Short mmCIF file of C-alpha atoms in Angstrom, two decimals:
data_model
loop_
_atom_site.label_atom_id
_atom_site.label_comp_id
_atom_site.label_asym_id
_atom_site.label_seq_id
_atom_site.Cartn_x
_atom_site.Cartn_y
_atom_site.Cartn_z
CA UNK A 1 -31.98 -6.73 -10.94
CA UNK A 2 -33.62 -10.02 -9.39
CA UNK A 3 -32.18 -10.51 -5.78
CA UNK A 4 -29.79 -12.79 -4.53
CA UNK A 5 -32.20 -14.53 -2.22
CA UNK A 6 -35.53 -15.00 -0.63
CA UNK A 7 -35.38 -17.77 0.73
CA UNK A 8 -32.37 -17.94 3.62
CA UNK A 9 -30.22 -20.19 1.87
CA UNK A 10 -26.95 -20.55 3.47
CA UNK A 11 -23.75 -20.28 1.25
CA UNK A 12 -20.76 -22.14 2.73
CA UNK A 13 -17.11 -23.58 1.42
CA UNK A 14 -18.13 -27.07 1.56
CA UNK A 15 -21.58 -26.37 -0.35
CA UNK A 16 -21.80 -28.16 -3.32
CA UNK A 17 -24.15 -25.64 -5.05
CA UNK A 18 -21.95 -22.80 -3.96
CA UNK A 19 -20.58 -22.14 -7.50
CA UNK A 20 -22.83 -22.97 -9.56
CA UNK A 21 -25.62 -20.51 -7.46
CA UNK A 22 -22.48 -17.81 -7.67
CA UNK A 23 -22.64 -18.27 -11.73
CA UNK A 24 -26.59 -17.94 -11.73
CA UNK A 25 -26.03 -14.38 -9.45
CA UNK A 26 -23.80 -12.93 -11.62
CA UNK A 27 -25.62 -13.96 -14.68
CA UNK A 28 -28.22 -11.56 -13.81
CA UNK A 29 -26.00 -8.31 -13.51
CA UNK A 30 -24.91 -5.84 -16.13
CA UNK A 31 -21.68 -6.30 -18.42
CA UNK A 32 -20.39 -2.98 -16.48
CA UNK A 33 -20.67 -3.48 -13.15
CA UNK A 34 -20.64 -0.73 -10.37
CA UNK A 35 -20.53 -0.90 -6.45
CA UNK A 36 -21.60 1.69 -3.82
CA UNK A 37 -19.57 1.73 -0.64
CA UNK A 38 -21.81 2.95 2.76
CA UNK A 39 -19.49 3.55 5.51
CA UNK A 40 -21.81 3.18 8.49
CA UNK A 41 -20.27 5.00 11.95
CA UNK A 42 -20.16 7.96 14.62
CA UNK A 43 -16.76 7.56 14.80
CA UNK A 44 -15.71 7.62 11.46
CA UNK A 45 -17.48 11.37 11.84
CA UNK A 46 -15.83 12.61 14.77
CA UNK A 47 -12.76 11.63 13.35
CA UNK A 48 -11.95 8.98 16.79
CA UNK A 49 -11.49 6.02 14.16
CA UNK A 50 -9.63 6.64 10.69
CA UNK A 51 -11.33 4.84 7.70
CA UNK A 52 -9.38 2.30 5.92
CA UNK A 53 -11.81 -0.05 5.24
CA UNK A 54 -12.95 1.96 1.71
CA UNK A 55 -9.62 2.17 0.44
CA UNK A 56 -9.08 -1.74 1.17
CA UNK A 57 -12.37 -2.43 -0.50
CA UNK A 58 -12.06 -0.13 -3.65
CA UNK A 59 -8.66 -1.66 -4.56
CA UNK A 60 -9.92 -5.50 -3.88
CA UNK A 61 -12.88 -4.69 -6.19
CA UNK A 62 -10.98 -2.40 -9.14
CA UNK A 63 -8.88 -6.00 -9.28
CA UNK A 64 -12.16 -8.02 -9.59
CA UNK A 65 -13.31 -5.45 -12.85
CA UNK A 66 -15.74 -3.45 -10.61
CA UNK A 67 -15.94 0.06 -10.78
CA UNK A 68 -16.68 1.94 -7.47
CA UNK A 69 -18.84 4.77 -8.21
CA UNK A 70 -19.74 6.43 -4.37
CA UNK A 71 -18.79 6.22 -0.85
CA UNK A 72 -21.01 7.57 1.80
CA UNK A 73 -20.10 8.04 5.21
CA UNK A 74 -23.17 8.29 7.42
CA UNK A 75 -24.28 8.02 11.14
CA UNK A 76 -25.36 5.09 13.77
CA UNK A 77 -28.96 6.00 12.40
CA UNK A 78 -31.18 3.67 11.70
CA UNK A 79 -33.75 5.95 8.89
CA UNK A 80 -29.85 7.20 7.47
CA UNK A 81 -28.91 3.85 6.69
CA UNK A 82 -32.19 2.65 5.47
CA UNK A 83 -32.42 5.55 3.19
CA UNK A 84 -28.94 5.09 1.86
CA UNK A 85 -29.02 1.32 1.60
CA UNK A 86 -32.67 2.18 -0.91
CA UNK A 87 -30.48 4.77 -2.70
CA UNK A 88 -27.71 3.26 -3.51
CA UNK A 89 -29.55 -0.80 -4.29
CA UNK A 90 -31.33 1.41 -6.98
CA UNK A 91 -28.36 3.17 -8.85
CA UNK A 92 -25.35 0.34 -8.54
CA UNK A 93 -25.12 -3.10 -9.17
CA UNK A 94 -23.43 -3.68 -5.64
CA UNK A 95 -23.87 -1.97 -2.36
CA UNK A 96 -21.30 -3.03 0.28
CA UNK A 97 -21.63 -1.35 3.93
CA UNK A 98 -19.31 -1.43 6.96
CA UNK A 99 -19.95 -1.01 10.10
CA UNK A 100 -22.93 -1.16 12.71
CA UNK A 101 -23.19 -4.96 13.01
CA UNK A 102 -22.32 -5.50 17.04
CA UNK A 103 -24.11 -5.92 19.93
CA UNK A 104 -24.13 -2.28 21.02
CA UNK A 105 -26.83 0.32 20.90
CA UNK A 106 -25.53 1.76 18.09
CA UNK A 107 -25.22 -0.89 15.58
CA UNK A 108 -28.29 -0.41 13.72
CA UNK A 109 -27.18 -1.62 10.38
CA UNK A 110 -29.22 -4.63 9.92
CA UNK A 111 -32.52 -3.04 11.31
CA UNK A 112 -31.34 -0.51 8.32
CA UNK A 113 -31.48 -3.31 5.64
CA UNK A 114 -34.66 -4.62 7.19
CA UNK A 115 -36.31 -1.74 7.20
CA UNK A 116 -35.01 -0.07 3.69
CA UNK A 117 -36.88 -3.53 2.02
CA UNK A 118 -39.20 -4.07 3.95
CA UNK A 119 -37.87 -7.27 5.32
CA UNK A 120 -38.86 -7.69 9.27
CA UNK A 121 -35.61 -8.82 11.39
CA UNK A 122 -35.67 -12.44 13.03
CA UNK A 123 -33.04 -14.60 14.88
CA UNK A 124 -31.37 -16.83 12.29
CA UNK A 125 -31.00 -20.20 13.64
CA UNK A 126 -27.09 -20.85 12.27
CA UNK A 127 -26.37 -17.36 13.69
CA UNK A 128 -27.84 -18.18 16.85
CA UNK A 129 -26.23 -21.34 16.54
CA UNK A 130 -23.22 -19.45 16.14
CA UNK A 131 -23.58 -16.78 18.98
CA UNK A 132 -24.34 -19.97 21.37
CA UNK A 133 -21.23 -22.10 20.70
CA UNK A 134 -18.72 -19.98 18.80
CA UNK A 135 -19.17 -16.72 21.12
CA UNK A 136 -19.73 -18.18 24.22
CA UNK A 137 -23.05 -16.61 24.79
CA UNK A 138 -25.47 -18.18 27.29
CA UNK A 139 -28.71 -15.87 27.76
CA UNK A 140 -30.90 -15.55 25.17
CA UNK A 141 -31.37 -11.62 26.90
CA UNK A 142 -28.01 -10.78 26.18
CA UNK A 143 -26.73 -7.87 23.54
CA UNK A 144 -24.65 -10.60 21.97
CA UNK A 145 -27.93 -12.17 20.29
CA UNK A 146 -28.26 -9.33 18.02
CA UNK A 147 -25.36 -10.69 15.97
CA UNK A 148 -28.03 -13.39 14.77
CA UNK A 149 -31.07 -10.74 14.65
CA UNK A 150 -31.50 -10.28 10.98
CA UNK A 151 -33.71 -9.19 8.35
CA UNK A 152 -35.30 -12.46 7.23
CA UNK A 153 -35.38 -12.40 3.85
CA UNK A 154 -31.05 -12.22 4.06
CA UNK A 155 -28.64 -14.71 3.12
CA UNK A 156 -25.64 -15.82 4.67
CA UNK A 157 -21.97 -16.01 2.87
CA UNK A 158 -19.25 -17.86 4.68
CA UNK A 159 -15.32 -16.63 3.83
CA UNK A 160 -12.61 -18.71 4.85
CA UNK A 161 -9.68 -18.11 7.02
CA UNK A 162 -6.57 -18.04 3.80
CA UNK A 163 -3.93 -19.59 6.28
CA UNK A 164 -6.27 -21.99 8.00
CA UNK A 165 -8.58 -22.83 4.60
CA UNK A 166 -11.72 -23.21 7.56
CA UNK A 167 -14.88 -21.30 7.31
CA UNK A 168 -14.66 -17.89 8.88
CA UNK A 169 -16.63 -17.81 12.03
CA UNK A 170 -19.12 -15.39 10.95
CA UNK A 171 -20.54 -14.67 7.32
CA UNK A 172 -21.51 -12.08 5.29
CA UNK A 173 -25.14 -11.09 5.36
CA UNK A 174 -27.06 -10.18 2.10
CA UNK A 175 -30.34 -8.64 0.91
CA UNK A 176 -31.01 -8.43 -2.83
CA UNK A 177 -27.78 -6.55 -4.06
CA UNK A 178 -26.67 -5.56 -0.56
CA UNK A 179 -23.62 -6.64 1.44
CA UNK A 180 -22.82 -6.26 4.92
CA UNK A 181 -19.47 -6.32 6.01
CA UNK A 182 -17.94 -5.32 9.53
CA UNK A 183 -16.05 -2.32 10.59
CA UNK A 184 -13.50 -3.38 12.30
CA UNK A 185 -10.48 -3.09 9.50
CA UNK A 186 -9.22 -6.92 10.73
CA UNK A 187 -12.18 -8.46 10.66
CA UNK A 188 -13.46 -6.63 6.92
CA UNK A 189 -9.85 -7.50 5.40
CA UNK A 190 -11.04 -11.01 6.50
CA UNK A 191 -14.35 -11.55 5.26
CA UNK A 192 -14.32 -9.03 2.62
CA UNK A 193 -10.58 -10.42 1.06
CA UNK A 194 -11.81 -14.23 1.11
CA UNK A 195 -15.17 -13.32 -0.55
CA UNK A 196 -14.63 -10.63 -2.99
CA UNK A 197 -13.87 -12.56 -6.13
CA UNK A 198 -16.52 -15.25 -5.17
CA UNK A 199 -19.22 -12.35 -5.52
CA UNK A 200 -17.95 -9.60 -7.83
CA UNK A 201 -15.14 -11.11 -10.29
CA UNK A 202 -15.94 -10.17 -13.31
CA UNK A 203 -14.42 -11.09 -16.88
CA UNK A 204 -13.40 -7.16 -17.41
CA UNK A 205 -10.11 -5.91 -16.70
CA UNK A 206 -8.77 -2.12 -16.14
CA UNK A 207 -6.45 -1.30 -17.97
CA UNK A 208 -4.03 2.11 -16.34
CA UNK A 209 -0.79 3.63 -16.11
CA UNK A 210 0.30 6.67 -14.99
CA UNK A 211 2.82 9.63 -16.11
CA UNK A 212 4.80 12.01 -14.21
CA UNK A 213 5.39 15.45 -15.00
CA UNK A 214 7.80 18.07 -13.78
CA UNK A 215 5.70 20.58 -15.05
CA UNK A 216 2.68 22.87 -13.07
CA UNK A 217 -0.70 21.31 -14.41
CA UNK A 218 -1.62 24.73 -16.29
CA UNK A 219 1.22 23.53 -18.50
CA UNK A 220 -0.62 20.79 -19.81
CA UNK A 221 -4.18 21.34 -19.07
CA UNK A 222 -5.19 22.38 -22.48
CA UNK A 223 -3.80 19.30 -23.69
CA UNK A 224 -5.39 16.67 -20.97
CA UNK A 225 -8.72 18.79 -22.20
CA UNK A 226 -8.23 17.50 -25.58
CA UNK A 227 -6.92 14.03 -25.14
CA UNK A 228 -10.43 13.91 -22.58
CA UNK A 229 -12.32 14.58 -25.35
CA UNK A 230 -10.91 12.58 -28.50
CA UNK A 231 -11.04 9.45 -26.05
CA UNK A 232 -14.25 9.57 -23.91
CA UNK A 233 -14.23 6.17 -23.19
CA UNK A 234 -10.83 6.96 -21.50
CA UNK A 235 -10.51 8.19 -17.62
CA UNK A 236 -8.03 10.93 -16.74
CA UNK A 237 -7.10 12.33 -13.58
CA UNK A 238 -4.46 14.60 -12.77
CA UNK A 239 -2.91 15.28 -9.19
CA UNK A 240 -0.43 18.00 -8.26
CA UNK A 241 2.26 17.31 -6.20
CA UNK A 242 4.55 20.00 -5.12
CA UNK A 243 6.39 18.18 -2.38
CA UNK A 244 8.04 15.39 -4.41
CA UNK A 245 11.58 15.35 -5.55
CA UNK A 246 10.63 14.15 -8.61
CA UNK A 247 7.88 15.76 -10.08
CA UNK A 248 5.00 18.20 -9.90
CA UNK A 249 2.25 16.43 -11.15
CA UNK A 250 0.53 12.55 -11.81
CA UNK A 251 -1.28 12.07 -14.58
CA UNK A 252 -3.55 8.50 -14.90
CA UNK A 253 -5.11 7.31 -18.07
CA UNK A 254 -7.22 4.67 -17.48
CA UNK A 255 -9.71 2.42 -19.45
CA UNK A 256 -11.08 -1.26 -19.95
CA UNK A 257 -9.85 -1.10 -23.45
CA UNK A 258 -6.05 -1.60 -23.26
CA UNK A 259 -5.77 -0.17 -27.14
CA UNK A 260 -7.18 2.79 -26.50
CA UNK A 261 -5.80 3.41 -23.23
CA UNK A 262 -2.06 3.50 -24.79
CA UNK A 263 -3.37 5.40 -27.91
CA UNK A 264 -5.09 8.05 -25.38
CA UNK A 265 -1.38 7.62 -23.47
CA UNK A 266 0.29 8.26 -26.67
CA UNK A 267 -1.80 11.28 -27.93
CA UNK A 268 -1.73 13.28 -24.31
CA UNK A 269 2.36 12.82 -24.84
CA UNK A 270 2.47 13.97 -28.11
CA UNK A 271 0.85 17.49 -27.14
CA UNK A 272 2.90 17.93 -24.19
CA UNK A 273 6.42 19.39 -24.17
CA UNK A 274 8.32 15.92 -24.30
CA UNK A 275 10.94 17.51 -21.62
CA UNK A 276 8.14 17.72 -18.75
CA UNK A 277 8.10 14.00 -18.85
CA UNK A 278 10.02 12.10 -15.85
CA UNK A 279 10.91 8.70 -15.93
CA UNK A 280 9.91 7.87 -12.48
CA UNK A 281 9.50 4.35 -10.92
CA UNK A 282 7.18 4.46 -8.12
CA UNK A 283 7.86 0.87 -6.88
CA UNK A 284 11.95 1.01 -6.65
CA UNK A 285 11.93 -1.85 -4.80
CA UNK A 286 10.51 -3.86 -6.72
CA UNK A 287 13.27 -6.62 -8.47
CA UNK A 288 15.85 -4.52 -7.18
CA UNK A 289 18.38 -6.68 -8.41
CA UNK A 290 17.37 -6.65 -11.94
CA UNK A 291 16.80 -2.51 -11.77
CA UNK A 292 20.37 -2.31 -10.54
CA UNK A 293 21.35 -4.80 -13.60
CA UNK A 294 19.73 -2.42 -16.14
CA UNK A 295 21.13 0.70 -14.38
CA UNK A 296 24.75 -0.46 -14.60
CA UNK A 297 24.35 -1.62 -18.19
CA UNK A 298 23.79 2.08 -19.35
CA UNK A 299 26.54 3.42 -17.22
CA UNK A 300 30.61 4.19 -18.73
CA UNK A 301 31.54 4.17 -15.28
CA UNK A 302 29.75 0.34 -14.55
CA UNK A 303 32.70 -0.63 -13.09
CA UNK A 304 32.48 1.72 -9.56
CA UNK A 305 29.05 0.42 -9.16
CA UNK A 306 29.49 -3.13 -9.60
CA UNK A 307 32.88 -3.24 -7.74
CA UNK A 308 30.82 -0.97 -4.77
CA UNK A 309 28.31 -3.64 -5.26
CA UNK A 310 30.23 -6.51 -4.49
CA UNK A 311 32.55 -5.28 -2.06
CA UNK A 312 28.85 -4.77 0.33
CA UNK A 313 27.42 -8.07 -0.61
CA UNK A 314 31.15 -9.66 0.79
CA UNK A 315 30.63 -7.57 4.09
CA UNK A 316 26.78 -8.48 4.27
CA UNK A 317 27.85 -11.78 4.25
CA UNK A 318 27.77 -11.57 8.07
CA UNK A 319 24.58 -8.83 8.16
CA UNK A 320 23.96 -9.48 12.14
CA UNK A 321 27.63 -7.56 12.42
CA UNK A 322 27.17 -4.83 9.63
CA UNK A 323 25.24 -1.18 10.50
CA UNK A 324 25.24 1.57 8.11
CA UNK A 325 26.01 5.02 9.62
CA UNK A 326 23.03 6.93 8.38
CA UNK A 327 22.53 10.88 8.46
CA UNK A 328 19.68 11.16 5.36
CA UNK A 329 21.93 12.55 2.95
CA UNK A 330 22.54 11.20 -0.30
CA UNK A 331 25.15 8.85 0.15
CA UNK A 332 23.95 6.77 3.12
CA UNK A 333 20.42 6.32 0.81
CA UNK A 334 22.68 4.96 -1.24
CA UNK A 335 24.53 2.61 0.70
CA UNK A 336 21.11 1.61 2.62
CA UNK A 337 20.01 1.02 -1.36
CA UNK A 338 23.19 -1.25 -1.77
CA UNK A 339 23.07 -3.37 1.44
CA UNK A 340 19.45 -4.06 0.03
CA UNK A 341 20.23 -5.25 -2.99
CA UNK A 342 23.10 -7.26 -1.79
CA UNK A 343 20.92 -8.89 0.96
CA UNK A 344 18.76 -9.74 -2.11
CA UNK A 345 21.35 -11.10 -4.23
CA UNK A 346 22.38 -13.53 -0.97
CA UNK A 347 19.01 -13.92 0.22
CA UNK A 348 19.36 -12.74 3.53
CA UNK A 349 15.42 -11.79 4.10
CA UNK A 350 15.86 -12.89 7.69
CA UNK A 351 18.29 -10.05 9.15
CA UNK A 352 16.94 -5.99 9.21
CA UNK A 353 19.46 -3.57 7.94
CA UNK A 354 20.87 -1.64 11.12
CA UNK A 355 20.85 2.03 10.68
CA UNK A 356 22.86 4.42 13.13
CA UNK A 357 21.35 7.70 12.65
CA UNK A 358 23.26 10.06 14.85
CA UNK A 359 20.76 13.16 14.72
CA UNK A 360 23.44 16.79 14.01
CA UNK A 361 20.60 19.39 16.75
CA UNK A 362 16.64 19.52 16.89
CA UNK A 363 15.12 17.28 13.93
CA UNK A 364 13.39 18.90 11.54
CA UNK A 365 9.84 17.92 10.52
CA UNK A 366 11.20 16.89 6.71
CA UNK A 367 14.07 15.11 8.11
CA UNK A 368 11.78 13.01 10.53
CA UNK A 369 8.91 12.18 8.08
CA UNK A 370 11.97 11.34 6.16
CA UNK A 371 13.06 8.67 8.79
CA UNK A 372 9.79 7.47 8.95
CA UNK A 373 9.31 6.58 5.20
CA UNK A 374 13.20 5.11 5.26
CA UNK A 375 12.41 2.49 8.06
CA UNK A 376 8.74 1.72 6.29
CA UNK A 377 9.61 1.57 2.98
CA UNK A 378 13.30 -0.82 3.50
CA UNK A 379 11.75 -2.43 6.88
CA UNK A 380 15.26 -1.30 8.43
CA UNK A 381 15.92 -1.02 12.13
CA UNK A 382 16.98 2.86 13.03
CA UNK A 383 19.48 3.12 16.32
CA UNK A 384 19.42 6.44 17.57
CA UNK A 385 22.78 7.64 19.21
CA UNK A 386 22.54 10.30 21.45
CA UNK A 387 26.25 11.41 21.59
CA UNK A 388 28.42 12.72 18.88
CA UNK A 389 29.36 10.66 15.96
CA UNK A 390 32.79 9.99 17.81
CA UNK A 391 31.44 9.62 21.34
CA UNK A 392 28.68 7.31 20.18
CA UNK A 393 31.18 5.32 17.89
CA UNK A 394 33.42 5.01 20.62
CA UNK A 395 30.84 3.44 22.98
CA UNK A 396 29.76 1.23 20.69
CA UNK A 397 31.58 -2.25 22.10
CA UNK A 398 29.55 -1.73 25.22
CA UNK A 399 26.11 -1.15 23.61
CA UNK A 400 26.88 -3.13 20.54
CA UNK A 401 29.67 -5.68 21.22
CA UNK A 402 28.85 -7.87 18.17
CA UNK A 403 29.09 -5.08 15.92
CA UNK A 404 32.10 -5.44 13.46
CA UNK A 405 31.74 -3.13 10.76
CA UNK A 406 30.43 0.04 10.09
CA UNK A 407 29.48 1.31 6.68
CA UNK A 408 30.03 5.12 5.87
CA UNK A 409 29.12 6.88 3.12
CA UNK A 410 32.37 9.21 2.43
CA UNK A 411 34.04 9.09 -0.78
CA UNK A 412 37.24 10.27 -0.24
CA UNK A 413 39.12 10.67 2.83
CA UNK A 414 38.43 14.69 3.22
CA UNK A 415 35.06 13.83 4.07
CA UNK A 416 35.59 11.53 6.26
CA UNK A 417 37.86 13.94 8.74
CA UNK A 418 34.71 16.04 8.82
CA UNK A 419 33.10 13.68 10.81
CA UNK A 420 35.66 11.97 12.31
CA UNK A 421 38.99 13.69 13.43
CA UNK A 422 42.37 12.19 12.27
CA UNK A 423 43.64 11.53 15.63
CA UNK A 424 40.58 9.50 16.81
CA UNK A 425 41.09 6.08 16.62
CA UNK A 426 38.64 3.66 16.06
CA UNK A 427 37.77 1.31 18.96
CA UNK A 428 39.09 -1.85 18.80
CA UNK A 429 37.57 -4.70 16.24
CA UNK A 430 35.13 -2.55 14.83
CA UNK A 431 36.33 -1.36 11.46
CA UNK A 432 34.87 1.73 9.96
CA UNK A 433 34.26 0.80 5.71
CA UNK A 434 33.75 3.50 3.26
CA UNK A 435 32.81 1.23 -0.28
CA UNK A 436 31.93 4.80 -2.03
CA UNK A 437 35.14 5.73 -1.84
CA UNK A 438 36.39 7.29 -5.08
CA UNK A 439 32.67 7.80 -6.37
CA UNK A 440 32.23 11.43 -7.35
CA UNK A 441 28.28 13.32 -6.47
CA UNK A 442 27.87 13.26 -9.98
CA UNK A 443 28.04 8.88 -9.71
CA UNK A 444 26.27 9.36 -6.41
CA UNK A 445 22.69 11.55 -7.73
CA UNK A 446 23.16 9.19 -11.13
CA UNK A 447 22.26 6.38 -8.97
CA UNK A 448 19.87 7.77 -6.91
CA UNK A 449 18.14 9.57 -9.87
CA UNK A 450 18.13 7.15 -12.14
CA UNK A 451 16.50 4.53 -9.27
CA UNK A 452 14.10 7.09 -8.65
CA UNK A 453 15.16 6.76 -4.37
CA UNK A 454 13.82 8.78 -2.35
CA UNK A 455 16.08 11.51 -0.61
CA UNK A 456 15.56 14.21 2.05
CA UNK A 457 15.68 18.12 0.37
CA UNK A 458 16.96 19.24 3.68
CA UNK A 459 20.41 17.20 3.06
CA UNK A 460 20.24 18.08 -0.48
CA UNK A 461 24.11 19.48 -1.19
CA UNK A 462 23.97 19.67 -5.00
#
């Protein structure tokens, strides 16, 4: 592979050569291309910093037809990352690092790349330039300067800032097929998102999709085994999961041929026992509104679902005066589900769905990772009440005095007195609404099932 460039040429947005010198690069690599990720850090080591940066990479690049093939994770060590750097410039057709490019002791990474080519390090007048009047950095003495102390041979790729459109402050630094990238995660997501598909799109596209089994993986192995072997231009991977409600086991099939990909798909499900097979949507959130559409369609009973439907897209009408009372069993998942449809349906983005999660003893550890993925995954805001259901519910026009309605999740009135005593009354203007009422559990794990929601095993009353 020829390098990128021996002769310092600076690649910027405004450069009128930029694409056309982008073209000539990628001319010179291989049809399948292949990328190396060095992960350059103590800390990363001693587990004081938590890498993201690889994961952010390897999905940027599978997008631009790249395939990653390593990731190393190696020391502040100047020999280590010259070593690697030689390694992997030899077996991929991309290296990217990240990490070690500060002014501390310890970022070594471009004396690395200088010394793993042979390329002595000098101060780079636009990187001097940039130390001087976009870092504020006076003496030519201090550590700052080694942000422009680079191998000499290197080349310099500006990103730009996506809301802004300006040239990122400072660039990318490359050495033949070698790509140096910070390590702070905001700063990489910056220069490594606005650059990717400059330097590695390619014209080939992965093709992949995924299958969910209810099933142990000894169930099937024989048959993944088989499939493996009748498509080898196919990728399979299997991953057990025994703590998901839905299934036991993930099964990709992956290729750059989309043909073969859905004839290796349709083989592996031919030799499997069709009822392991779950048909599980792993992005429920996703055009909610049509999913809930399709759901009803199929339904005898459409009717209790639209009419529940409705009746919470007329309260959400008036969302900053609506909270759900939540207690992670099935039906408030259900109702949380609803209120975020109907906000979807009245596009009401703006206002959070209000949660009142009124927690019955000590939290368990299911229940609380539980909590946790509810807030994330429907960006709702969870109010904790520290009193009973009726104490807290009672108190509510002092802590809450805008709050109006409250949505509960009982379907018929039985259930209802087991929370809330007959003789209680409600204080005044807040109404207590119950739109599942009349739904049976049957209507209740159809819906959640069939959505593929997520629910909490510990409130699991089937």
């Amino acid at each position: 592979m020829q390098p990128l460039s021996t002769s310092g040429i600076i690649f910027g947005t405004n450069s009128k050569n930029y694409l056309k010198i982008i073209r000539q690069i990628r001319s010179t690599f291989p049809r399948n291309q292949t990328a190396g990720i060095i992960i350059i850090g103590d800390e990363i080591l001693k587990a004081q910093v938590k890498d993201t940066n690889s994961q952010f990479i390897c999905n940027l690049l599978y997008k631009c037809g790249v395939r990653v093939k390593k990731i190393s994770v190696i020391s502040d060590n100047v020999d280590e990352v010259a070593n690697e750097i030689r390694e992997f410039s030899g077996k991929y057709t991309h290296v990217i690092t990240s990490g070690g490019i500060g002014p501390t002791h310890d970022d070594v990474t471009y004396e690395g790349l200088g010394k793993a080519f042979g390329s002595p390090l000098h101060y780079h007048p636009k990187l001097v330039d940039i130390v001087k009047n976009k870092f504020g950095v006076e003496s030519a003495s201090s550590p700052g300067f080694k942000l422009a102390y680079i191998p000499k041979e290197a080349s310099l790729h500006f990103g730009k800032n996506e809301e802004t459109g300006r040239p990122l402050t400072y660039p990318c630094v490359t050495l033949k097929n070698v790509f140096v990238f910070p390590g702070s995660p905001n700063f990489l997501k910056g220069s490594f998102g606005s650059l990717c598909e400059k330097l590695f799109r390619t014209s080939k596209h992965f093709f992949s999709t995924q299958l969910y089994l209810n099933a142990r993986e000894e169930v099937f192995a024989n048959a993944l085994t088989s499939v493996s072997k009748e498509f080898p231009d196919v990728t399979f991977g299997s991953y057990p999961d025994f703590s998901h409600s839905y299934y036991k086991a993930r099964v990709t099939i992956e290729s750059d041929n989309e043909l073969e990909a859905q004839k290796a798909r349709d083989k592996f499900c031919s030799l499997i026992p069709n009822n392991i097979l779950v048909d599980y949507d792993q992005s429920p959130l996703e055009n909610v509104v049509q999913k809930f559409e399709r759901f009803v369609e199929k339904q005898k009973e459409r009717r209790i679902y639209e009419d529940c439907l409705n009746k919470i897209e007329s309260i959400y009408q008036a969302a900053d005066k609506v909270a759900i009372y939540f207690d992670s069993n099935a039906e408030s998942i259900v109702l949380t589900h609803l209120a975020f449809i109907a906000s979807k349906r009245i596009q009401r983005n703006s206002s959070k769905i209000e949660l009142l999660y009124c927690p019955q003893g000590k939290i368990s550890s299911a229940e609380e990772k539980f909590l946790k993925q509810i807030v994330e995954t429907y960006a709702v805001s969870l109010v904790f009440l520290k009193e009973s259901p009726q104490e807290a519910i009672q108190n509510l026009p002092l802590t809450r005095p805008d709050l109006n309605i409250i949505l509960f999740g009982a379907k018929s009135e039985e259930e209802k007195k087991e929370v809330f005593k007959e003789s209680e009354e409600l204080p005044r203007d807040i109404k207590m609404e119950s739109p599942l009422m009349g739904w049976t559990s049957t209507n209740v794990w159809t819906f959640l099932t069939s959505l593929s929601l997520s629910y909490c095993s510990a409130s699991d009353k089937r």
